[in-house]
mmCIF file of C-alpha atoms and ligand atoms in Angstrom:
data_model
loop_
_atom_site.group_PDB
_atom_site.id
_atom_site.type_symbol
_atom_site.label_atom_id
_atom_site.label_comp_id
_atom_site.label_asym_id
_atom_site.label_seq_id
_atom_site.Cartn_x
_atom_site.Cartn_y
_atom_site.Cartn_z
ATOM 1 C CA MET A 1 98.993 97.147 94.795
ATOM 2 C CA LYS A 2 99.291 100.837 94.123
ATOM 3 C CA MET A 3 100.552 103.025 96.962
ATOM 4 C CA THR A 4 98.749 106.365 97.205
ATOM 5 C CA PHE A 5 98.401 109.364 99.526
ATOM 6 C CA ARG A 6 95.494 111.598 100.497
ATOM 7 C CA TRP A 7 95.990 115.196 99.317
ATOM 8 C CA TYR A 8 93.496 118.023 99.936
ATOM 9 C CA GLY A 9 94.683 120.395 97.181
ATOM 10 C CA PRO A 10 97.032 123.410 97.107
ATOM 11 C CA ASP A 11 94.858 125.757 99.178
ATOM 12 C CA SER A 12 93.910 123.263 101.819
ATOM 13 C CA ASP A 13 96.937 121.102 102.567
ATOM 14 C CA SER A 14 100.155 121.798 104.426
ATOM 15 C CA ILE A 15 101.857 119.216 102.208
ATOM 16 C CA THR A 16 103.010 119.773 98.621
ATOM 17 C CA LEU A 17 102.777 117.372 95.712
ATOM 18 C CA GLN A 18 106.532 117.448 95.408
ATOM 19 C CA GLN A 19 106.873 116.194 98.979
ATOM 20 C CA ILE A 20 104.441 113.389 98.216
ATOM 21 C CA LYS A 21 106.316 112.513 95.027
ATOM 22 C CA GLN A 22 109.531 112.219 97.064
ATOM 23 C CA ILE A 23 108.116 109.404 99.238
ATOM 24 C CA PRO A 24 109.682 106.203 97.852
ATOM 25 C CA GLY A 25 107.236 104.042 95.897
ATOM 26 C CA MET A 26 104.437 106.621 95.889
ATOM 27 C CA THR A 27 102.549 106.336 92.601
ATOM 28 C CA GLY A 28 99.614 108.616 93.109
ATOM 29 C CA LEU A 29 96.852 110.113 95.183
ATOM 30 C CA MET A 30 93.522 109.362 96.679
ATOM 31 C CA GLY A 31 92.428 112.874 95.829
ATOM 32 C CA VAL A 32 89.675 115.078 97.186
ATOM 33 C CA LEU A 33 88.105 118.420 96.292
ATOM 34 C CA ASP A 34 87.974 119.779 99.775
ATOM 35 C CA SER A 35 85.723 122.738 99.026
ATOM 36 C CA LYS A 36 82.718 120.718 97.886
ATOM 37 C CA ALA A 37 79.688 120.386 100.136
ATOM 38 C CA ALA A 38 77.686 117.146 100.145
ATOM 39 C CA GLY A 39 75.173 117.143 97.298
ATOM 40 C CA GLU A 40 77.036 119.598 95.052
ATOM 41 C CA VAL A 41 78.133 118.601 91.549
ATOM 42 C CA TRP A 42 81.920 118.356 91.174
ATOM 43 C CA GLU A 43 82.344 120.338 87.962
ATOM 44 C CA GLU A 44 84.677 119.236 85.197
ATOM 45 C CA GLY A 45 86.682 122.451 85.310
ATOM 46 C CA GLU A 46 87.576 122.100 88.985
ATOM 47 C CA ILE A 47 88.359 118.403 88.668
ATOM 48 C CA GLY A 48 90.546 119.177 85.635
ATOM 49 C CA ALA A 49 92.479 121.881 87.490
ATOM 50 C CA TYR A 50 93.209 119.462 90.349
ATOM 51 C CA MET A 51 94.227 116.668 87.959
ATOM 52 C CA ASP A 52 96.522 118.920 85.917
ATOM 53 C CA GLN A 53 98.583 119.731 89.000
ATOM 54 C CA VAL A 54 98.736 116.093 90.034
ATOM 55 C CA GLN A 55 99.933 115.024 86.595
ATOM 56 C CA ALA A 56 102.462 117.855 86.394
ATOM 57 C CA ALA A 57 103.944 116.530 89.649
ATOM 58 C CA GLY A 58 104.407 113.101 88.060
ATOM 59 C CA LEU A 59 101.640 111.446 90.069
ATOM 60 C CA GLU A 60 98.346 109.854 89.056
ATOM 61 C CA CYS A 61 94.923 110.114 90.613
ATOM 62 C CA GLN A 62 92.629 107.203 89.827
ATOM 63 C CA VAL A 63 90.893 107.272 93.205
ATOM 64 C CA ILE A 64 88.825 110.142 94.586
ATOM 65 C CA GLU A 65 87.635 110.223 98.214
ATOM 66 C CA SER A 66 84.872 111.821 100.160
ATOM 67 C CA VAL A 67 82.292 112.471 97.475
ATOM 68 C CA ASN A 68 79.935 112.931 100.374
ATOM 69 C CA VAL A 69 76.375 111.675 100.273
ATOM 70 C CA HIS A 70 73.749 114.302 101.132
ATOM 71 C CA GLU A 71 71.812 113.665 104.358
ATOM 72 C CA ASP A 72 68.509 113.759 102.424
ATOM 73 C CA ILE A 73 69.614 110.587 100.610
ATOM 74 C CA LYS A 74 70.467 108.832 103.886
ATOM 75 C CA LEU A 75 67.203 110.059 105.399
ATOM 76 C CA GLY A 76 65.194 108.998 102.335
ATOM 77 C CA LEU A 77 63.559 112.411 101.827
ATOM 78 C CA PRO A 78 61.762 113.266 98.548
ATOM 79 C CA SER A 79 64.531 115.753 97.718
ATOM 80 C CA ARG A 80 66.977 112.850 97.427
ATOM 81 C CA ASP A 81 66.300 112.390 93.694
ATOM 82 C CA ARG A 82 67.883 115.738 92.921
ATOM 83 C CA TYR A 83 70.973 114.869 94.954
ATOM 84 C CA ILE A 84 71.241 111.436 93.326
ATOM 85 C CA GLU A 85 71.136 113.156 89.929
ATOM 86 C CA ASN A 86 73.946 115.442 91.071
ATOM 87 C CA TYR A 87 75.919 112.447 92.303
ATOM 88 C CA CYS A 88 75.586 110.787 88.873
ATOM 89 C CA ALA A 89 76.814 113.988 87.201
ATOM 90 C CA THR A 90 79.843 113.991 89.525
ATOM 91 C CA ILE A 91 80.572 110.340 88.675
ATOM 92 C CA GLN A 92 80.490 111.185 84.958
ATOM 93 C CA ASN A 93 82.731 114.224 85.400
ATOM 94 C CA LEU A 94 85.252 112.271 87.490
ATOM 95 C CA ALA A 95 85.282 109.394 84.974
ATOM 96 C CA ARG A 96 86.155 111.859 82.201
ATOM 97 C CA HIS A 97 89.310 112.655 84.161
ATOM 98 C CA GLY A 98 90.433 109.050 84.571
ATOM 99 C CA VAL A 99 88.908 108.287 87.971
ATOM 100 C CA LYS A 100 88.305 104.561 88.478
ATOM 101 C CA VAL A 101 87.283 104.396 92.167
ATOM 102 C CA ILE A 102 85.173 106.737 94.319
ATOM 103 C CA VAL A 103 85.447 106.379 98.118
ATOM 104 C CA TYR A 104 82.426 107.533 100.115
ATOM 105 C CA ASN A 105 80.661 106.625 103.330
ATOM 106 C CA PHE A 106 77.068 106.139 104.419
ATOM 107 C CA MET A 107 77.405 107.332 108.040
ATOM 108 C CA PRO A 108 74.588 109.570 109.230
ATOM 109 C CA VAL A 109 75.698 113.100 110.207
ATOM 110 C CA PHE A 110 79.357 112.449 111.113
ATOM 111 C CA ASP A 111 82.389 111.152 109.236
ATOM 112 C CA TRP A 112 85.067 109.636 111.516
ATOM 113 C CA LEU A 113 85.101 111.198 114.947
ATOM 114 C CA ARG A 114 87.459 111.351 117.902
ATOM 115 C CA THR A 115 87.260 112.836 121.378
ATOM 116 C CA ASP A 116 90.845 114.185 121.210
ATOM 117 C CA LEU A 117 92.664 115.197 118.024
ATOM 118 C CA ALA A 118 96.105 115.489 119.631
ATOM 119 C CA ARG A 119 96.451 113.046 122.494
ATOM 120 C CA LEU A 120 99.980 112.902 123.867
ATOM 121 C CA ILE A 121 101.645 109.493 123.526
ATOM 122 C CA PRO A 122 103.713 109.499 126.732
ATOM 123 C CA GLU A 123 106.278 106.931 125.508
ATOM 124 C CA ASP A 124 107.711 109.181 122.791
ATOM 125 C CA GLY A 125 106.145 112.637 123.031
ATOM 126 C CA SER A 126 104.288 112.371 119.709
ATOM 127 C CA ASN A 127 100.530 112.837 119.532
ATOM 128 C CA SER A 128 97.695 111.138 117.722
ATOM 129 C CA LEU A 129 93.943 110.940 117.342
ATOM 130 C CA TYR A 130 92.214 109.386 120.353
ATOM 131 C CA PHE A 131 88.727 108.126 121.174
ATOM 132 C CA ASP A 132 87.031 107.405 124.484
ATOM 133 C CA GLU A 133 83.352 106.448 124.454
ATOM 134 C CA ALA A 134 82.939 107.583 128.070
ATOM 135 C CA GLN A 135 84.059 111.097 127.148
ATOM 136 C CA LEU A 136 81.734 111.094 124.169
ATOM 137 C CA GLY A 137 78.814 110.472 126.509
ATOM 138 C CA ASP A 138 79.844 113.395 128.704
ATOM 139 C CA MET A 139 80.249 115.729 125.765
ATOM 140 C CA GLY A 140 77.147 115.134 123.639
ATOM 141 C CA PRO A 141 77.059 115.932 119.915
ATOM 142 C CA ALA A 142 77.099 119.750 120.078
ATOM 143 C CA GLU A 143 80.067 119.892 122.438
ATOM 144 C CA LEU A 144 81.930 117.307 120.369
ATOM 145 C CA VAL A 145 81.466 119.377 117.208
ATOM 146 C CA ARG A 146 82.546 122.553 118.994
ATOM 147 C CA SER A 147 85.653 121.022 120.459
ATOM 148 C CA THR A 148 86.623 119.230 117.208
ATOM 149 C CA MET A 149 86.261 122.425 115.163
ATOM 150 C CA GLU A 150 88.422 124.266 117.674
ATOM 151 C CA HIS A 151 91.298 121.805 117.500
ATOM 152 C CA THR A 152 91.858 121.307 113.792
ATOM 153 C CA ASN A 153 94.790 123.760 113.592
ATOM 154 C CA GLY A 154 92.745 125.797 111.120
ATOM 155 C CA PHE A 155 92.243 122.916 108.687
ATOM 156 C CA THR A 156 89.015 121.260 107.560
ATOM 157 C CA LEU A 157 88.345 117.610 108.369
ATOM 158 C CA PRO A 158 86.607 115.171 105.999
ATOM 159 C CA GLY A 159 82.839 115.386 106.327
ATOM 160 C CA TRP A 160 83.012 118.195 108.915
ATOM 161 C CA GLU A 161 81.356 120.946 106.923
ATOM 162 C CA PRO A 162 80.691 123.940 109.173
ATOM 163 C CA ALA A 163 77.491 124.978 107.352
ATOM 164 C CA ARG A 164 75.965 121.534 107.705
ATOM 165 C CA LEU A 165 77.042 121.032 111.296
ATOM 166 C CA ALA A 166 75.546 124.393 112.202
ATOM 167 C CA GLU A 167 72.179 122.701 111.691
ATOM 168 C CA LEU A 168 73.240 119.815 113.892
ATOM 169 C CA GLU A 169 70.228 119.735 116.217
ATOM 170 C CA ASP A 170 67.770 119.640 113.298
ATOM 171 C CA THR A 171 69.709 116.955 111.493
ATOM 172 C CA LEU A 172 69.941 114.779 114.602
ATOM 173 C CA ALA A 173 66.218 115.236 115.192
ATOM 174 C CA GLN A 174 65.459 114.087 111.650
ATOM 175 C CA TYR A 175 67.213 110.781 112.357
ATOM 176 C CA ARG A 176 65.247 110.078 115.526
ATOM 177 C CA CYS A 177 62.871 107.618 113.841
ATOM 178 C CA VAL A 178 65.282 106.240 111.253
ATOM 179 C CA THR A 179 66.171 102.604 111.988
ATOM 180 C CA ASN A 180 69.030 100.541 110.556
ATOM 181 C CA GLU A 181 66.438 98.892 108.282
ATOM 182 C CA ASP A 182 65.341 102.313 106.990
ATOM 183 C CA LEU A 183 68.941 103.312 106.424
ATOM 184 C CA LEU A 184 69.541 100.115 104.473
ATOM 185 C CA ALA A 185 66.446 100.727 102.349
ATOM 186 C CA ASN A 186 67.608 104.279 101.646
ATOM 187 C CA TYR A 187 71.003 102.891 100.786
ATOM 188 C CA ARG A 188 69.445 100.505 98.252
ATOM 189 C CA TYR A 189 67.589 103.411 96.639
ATOM 190 C CA PHE A 190 70.849 105.349 96.389
ATOM 191 C CA LEU A 191 72.742 102.425 94.824
ATOM 192 C CA ASP A 192 69.901 101.744 92.377
ATOM 193 C CA GLY A 193 70.191 105.394 91.376
ATOM 194 C CA ILE A 194 73.939 105.549 90.831
ATOM 195 C CA ILE A 195 75.295 102.072 89.984
ATOM 196 C CA PRO A 196 73.999 102.032 86.369
ATOM 197 C CA THR A 197 75.968 105.258 85.785
ATOM 198 C CA CYS A 198 79.053 103.710 87.413
ATOM 199 C CA GLU A 199 78.765 100.624 85.230
ATOM 200 C CA ALA A 200 78.439 102.741 82.091
ATOM 201 C CA GLU A 201 81.430 104.889 83.087
ATOM 202 C CA GLY A 202 83.683 102.081 84.374
ATOM 203 C CA VAL A 203 83.720 103.512 87.896
ATOM 204 C CA VAL A 204 83.688 101.489 91.141
ATOM 205 C CA MET A 205 82.064 102.848 94.311
ATOM 206 C CA ALA A 206 84.010 101.935 97.473
ATOM 207 C CA VAL A 207 82.201 102.435 100.765
ATOM 208 C CA HIS A 208 84.335 103.373 103.763
ATOM 209 C CA PRO A 209 83.474 101.788 107.141
ATOM 210 C CA ASP A 210 81.843 103.601 110.046
ATOM 211 C CA ASP A 211 84.485 104.972 112.397
ATOM 212 C CA PRO A 212 84.415 104.110 115.252
ATOM 213 C CA ALA A 213 82.918 100.775 114.252
ATOM 214 C CA TRP A 214 79.668 100.973 116.252
ATOM 215 C CA PRO A 215 76.628 103.246 116.488
ATOM 216 C CA ILE A 216 77.191 106.634 118.154
ATOM 217 C CA PHE A 217 74.698 109.099 119.688
ATOM 218 C CA GLY A 218 71.895 106.613 118.944
ATOM 219 C CA LEU A 219 72.268 107.187 115.189
ATOM 220 C CA PRO A 220 71.662 104.262 112.840
ATOM 221 C CA ARG A 221 74.878 102.754 111.397
ATOM 222 C CA ILE A 222 75.267 99.685 109.210
ATOM 223 C CA ALA A 223 78.810 99.618 107.755
ATOM 224 C CA HIS A 224 81.142 98.296 110.433
ATOM 225 C CA SER A 225 81.220 94.487 110.358
ATOM 226 C CA GLN A 226 81.548 91.626 107.903
ATOM 227 C CA GLU A 227 77.799 90.969 108.146
ATOM 228 C CA GLY A 228 77.050 94.653 107.542
ATOM 229 C CA PHE A 229 79.189 94.754 104.417
ATOM 230 C CA ASP A 230 77.700 91.477 103.178
ATOM 231 C CA GLN A 231 74.291 93.141 103.403
ATOM 232 C CA ILE A 232 75.493 96.271 101.611
ATOM 233 C CA LEU A 233 77.072 94.315 98.766
ATOM 234 C CA ALA A 234 73.884 92.290 98.387
ATOM 235 C CA LEU A 235 71.825 95.472 97.992
ATOM 236 C CA ARG A 236 73.170 95.707 94.453
ATOM 237 C CA ASP A 237 75.141 92.773 93.132
ATOM 238 C CA SER A 238 77.520 94.605 90.816
ATOM 239 C CA PRO A 239 81.319 94.857 90.666
ATOM 240 C CA SER A 240 80.738 98.625 90.832
ATOM 241 C CA ASN A 241 79.319 98.211 94.350
ATOM 242 C CA ALA A 242 82.505 97.573 96.326
ATOM 243 C CA LEU A 243 84.466 98.387 99.488
ATOM 244 C CA CYS A 244 87.238 100.608 100.797
ATOM 245 C CA LEU A 245 88.430 98.550 103.760
ATOM 246 C CA CYS A 246 89.917 100.923 106.333
ATOM 247 C CA THR A 247 91.814 98.655 108.718
ATOM 248 C CA GLY A 248 91.995 101.166 111.560
ATOM 249 C CA SER A 249 88.305 102.106 111.416
ATOM 250 C CA LEU A 250 87.202 98.473 111.439
ATOM 251 C CA ALA A 251 89.717 97.465 114.097
ATOM 252 C CA SER A 252 88.360 100.008 116.564
ATOM 253 C CA ASP A 253 86.050 97.065 117.312
ATOM 254 C CA PRO A 254 88.374 94.220 118.354
ATOM 255 C CA ALA A 255 85.701 91.721 117.252
ATOM 256 C CA ASN A 256 86.535 92.503 113.615
ATOM 257 C CA ASP A 257 89.200 90.120 112.295
ATOM 258 C CA ILE A 258 90.782 92.354 109.643
ATOM 259 C CA PRO A 259 92.897 89.847 107.658
ATOM 260 C CA ALA A 260 89.878 87.490 107.561
ATOM 261 C CA MET A 261 87.620 90.297 106.303
ATOM 262 C CA ILE A 262 90.112 91.226 103.576
ATOM 263 C CA ARG A 263 90.239 87.591 102.496
ATOM 264 C CA HIS A 264 86.442 87.273 102.546
ATOM 265 C CA PHE A 265 85.713 90.365 100.453
ATOM 266 C CA GLY A 266 88.923 90.187 98.404
ATOM 267 C CA GLY A 267 87.976 86.653 97.421
ATOM 268 C CA MET A 268 84.624 87.995 96.193
ATOM 269 C CA GLY A 269 86.411 90.582 94.038
ATOM 270 C CA ARG A 270 84.784 93.432 95.953
ATOM 271 C CA VAL A 271 87.750 95.252 97.543
ATOM 272 C CA ALA A 272 88.573 98.299 95.434
ATOM 273 C CA CYS A 273 90.965 99.972 97.855
ATOM 274 C CA LEU A 274 92.177 100.028 101.440
ATOM 275 C CA HIS A 275 93.301 102.501 104.065
ATOM 276 C CA VAL A 276 95.985 100.624 105.950
ATOM 277 C CA ARG A 277 96.758 101.811 109.464
ATOM 278 C CA ASN A 278 97.137 100.553 113.020
ATOM 279 C CA VAL A 279 95.274 101.202 116.308
ATOM 280 C CA LYS A 280 96.129 100.642 119.956
ATOM 281 C CA HIS A 281 93.295 99.647 122.285
ATOM 282 C CA LEU A 282 93.468 101.206 125.731
ATOM 283 C CA GLY A 283 90.271 99.822 127.235
ATOM 284 C CA HIS A 284 86.635 99.200 126.343
ATOM 285 C CA ARG A 285 85.785 101.496 123.415
ATOM 286 C CA ARG A 286 88.894 103.516 124.126
ATOM 287 C CA PHE A 287 91.751 103.578 121.618
ATOM 288 C CA ARG A 288 94.358 105.754 120.032
ATOM 289 C CA GLU A 289 95.891 105.674 116.611
ATOM 290 C CA ALA A 290 99.371 104.203 116.506
ATOM 291 C CA ALA A 291 102.335 104.213 114.155
ATOM 292 C CA HIS A 292 101.812 101.811 111.247
ATOM 293 C CA LEU A 293 104.362 99.264 112.566
ATOM 294 C CA SER A 294 102.670 96.082 113.894
ATOM 295 C CA ALA A 295 104.536 96.325 117.210
ATOM 296 C CA ALA A 296 103.196 99.846 117.805
ATOM 297 C CA GLY A 297 99.536 98.771 117.927
ATOM 298 C CA ASP A 298 97.164 95.819 117.968
ATOM 299 C CA LEU A 299 97.063 94.937 114.277
ATOM 300 C CA ASP A 300 99.301 92.470 112.479
ATOM 301 C CA MET A 301 100.233 94.525 109.435
ATOM 302 C CA PHE A 302 102.114 91.622 107.875
ATOM 303 C CA GLN A 303 98.967 89.450 107.919
ATOM 304 C CA ILE A 304 97.002 92.360 106.483
ATOM 305 C CA MET A 305 99.424 92.901 103.589
ATOM 306 C CA GLN A 306 99.583 89.141 102.999
ATOM 307 C CA ALA A 307 95.775 88.987 102.774
ATOM 308 C CA ILE A 308 95.822 91.838 100.235
ATOM 309 C CA TYR A 309 98.569 90.110 98.263
ATOM 310 C CA ASP A 310 96.619 86.841 98.205
ATOM 311 C CA THR A 311 93.118 88.107 97.458
ATOM 312 C CA CYS A 312 93.125 91.656 96.040
ATOM 313 C CA PRO A 313 96.658 92.364 94.804
ATOM 314 C CA HIS A 314 95.529 95.098 92.410
ATOM 315 C CA ALA A 315 93.816 97.232 95.031
ATOM 316 C CA TYR A 316 94.882 100.820 95.694
ATOM 317 C CA ILE A 317 96.087 101.367 99.233
ATOM 318 C CA ARG A 318 97.215 104.295 101.311
ATOM 319 C CA PRO A 319 98.584 104.943 104.762
ATOM 320 C CA ASP A 320 96.030 106.709 106.938
ATOM 321 C CA HIS A 321 95.854 108.963 109.992
ATOM 322 C CA GLY A 322 99.460 109.371 111.000
ATOM 323 C CA ARG A 323 100.632 110.623 114.345
ATOM 324 C CA MET A 324 102.133 114.098 114.575
ATOM 325 C CA ILE A 325 105.896 113.697 114.984
ATOM 326 C CA TRP A 326 109.075 115.745 114.658
ATOM 327 C CA GLY A 327 107.265 118.963 115.563
ATOM 328 C CA GLU A 328 105.081 118.947 112.458
ATOM 329 C CA GLN A 329 102.066 121.291 112.500
ATOM 330 C CA GLY A 330 99.301 120.183 110.198
ATOM 331 C CA ARG A 331 95.813 118.802 109.750
ATOM 332 C CA PRO A 332 95.210 116.342 112.608
ATOM 333 C CA GLY A 333 95.713 112.822 111.251
ATOM 334 C CA TYR A 334 97.128 113.998 107.947
ATOM 335 C CA GLY A 335 100.701 115.055 108.573
ATOM 336 C CA LEU A 336 103.456 114.201 106.139
ATOM 337 C CA TYR A 337 106.072 112.455 108.228
ATOM 338 C CA ASP A 338 104.224 109.633 109.912
ATOM 339 C CA ARG A 339 102.194 108.781 106.832
ATOM 340 C CA ALA A 340 105.403 108.737 104.761
ATOM 341 C CA LEU A 341 106.963 106.358 107.286
ATOM 342 C CA GLY A 342 103.809 104.244 107.084
ATOM 343 C CA ALA A 343 103.983 104.057 103.278
ATOM 344 C CA ALA A 344 107.661 103.073 103.347
ATOM 345 C CA TYR A 345 106.945 100.350 105.908
ATOM 346 C CA LEU A 346 103.968 98.945 103.981
ATOM 347 C CA ASN A 347 106.041 98.954 100.783
ATOM 348 C CA GLY A 348 108.729 97.016 102.657
ATOM 349 C CA LEU A 349 106.258 94.393 103.788
ATOM 350 C CA TRP A 350 104.951 94.126 100.231
ATOM 351 C CA GLU A 351 108.422 93.633 98.757
ATOM 352 C CA ALA A 352 109.159 90.863 101.251
ATOM 353 C CA ILE A 353 105.851 89.117 100.561
ATOM 354 C CA GLU A 354 106.312 89.400 96.796
ATOM 355 C CA LYS A 355 109.853 88.047 96.837
ATOM 356 C CA THR A 356 109.035 85.229 99.240
ATOM 357 C CA GLY A 357 106.078 84.285 97.031
ATOM 358 C CA ARG A 358 108.315 84.216 93.969
ATOM 359 C CA GLU A 359 110.953 82.100 95.663
ATOM 360 C CA GLN A 360 108.386 79.575 96.804
ATOM 361 C CA ALA A 361 106.783 79.329 93.335
HETATM 362 C C1 CS2 B 1 89.108 108.564 105.631
HETATM 363 C C2 CS2 B 1 87.703 109.055 105.642
HETATM 364 O O1 CS2 B 1 90.780 110.111 105.415
HETATM 365 C C3 CS2 B 1 90.098 109.477 106.181
HETATM 366 O O2 CS2 B 1 90.233 109.506 107.362
HETATM 367 O O3 CS2 B 1 89.232 107.404 106.352
HETATM 368 O O4 CS2 B 1 87.560 110.348 105.961
HETATM 369 C C4 CS2 B 1 87.099 108.721 104.325
HETATM 370 O O5 CS2 B 1 87.844 109.279 103.283
HETATM 371 C C5 CS2 B 1 85.676 109.100 104.159
HETATM 372 O O6 CS2 B 1 84.908 108.615 105.172
HETATM 373 C C6 CS2 B 1 85.140 108.625 102.844
HETATM 374 O O7 CS2 B 1 84.026 109.286 102.572
HETATM 375 MN MN1 MN B 2 90.014 105.474 106.474
#
């Protein structure tokens, strides 16, 4: 297991690399070039500049997140070939800088979404990301985008590119006749286009689950259950076609048994990395994000870490979506303090599992 942290770069993050380095047991980053729009090539020079800073801080960056897939690829438009070519160029450029895993998602239009980015947790006065399907229905897509953009404290959010979302109505209209089967076929075309490059470069693609883990606004969605991921892995049977299991995203649907899913896909050798976090269900399709501690939410983090230890011990992991605590002002979901606490806690669980395993052997 390698413990990592998401960092948006010097111009786009309230957190410094030195702060990240000071978190006990932190070995590196799941990095991101925040300025890149979906479909653009990530140029070697910009990747190199990011990596130089990371290395100078004594950290490594073998995982890159949010190399976003252009909508034309998900829609299966003729222009997709150009964007697939660009994606391959990005894979090659990242590989030249030591990247081993690329995290992406195949969600139409939206990355993760919430109806409230700073919901007060009455018990302790902290706040966290919150989702209520009923509110989503009242808001509709345009209102949701407007309200999300207004409440980011001036930061960007992954996959929320203002230029793209400005064309929201058109994009939503384009998806009107796209079924899950179409999306899967377009996904196969994408994988056929990029996996040979990944194999040649020694890079693994890790798809992030839909979040929340069900279809929203009538859009097709296929990556939120064990069956869905089985289908995706079967589209291209290669070790380079793998998963980033995000425990909190998947657990938004209580039907997903997270430790069992880790064991299933870990046993197949197809878990490249994980985002490990907790959620608290508050009702049907209504949840908030909780502190990482098992007792704070509905997930058994010990069973999750044990499943990783047993079936994919070499995976990269990171804490995800912390609460805002201790008066911190930052990008919603990506503050320093709660994610640092999460990392320390997960490292503690790991140490206990490792030592118990050794004693029993
Ligand atoms: C992640 C996603 O940081 C996060 O919240 O769970 O945004 C993830 O990085 C992307 O969906 C991957 O493309
Ligand atoms: Mn995640």
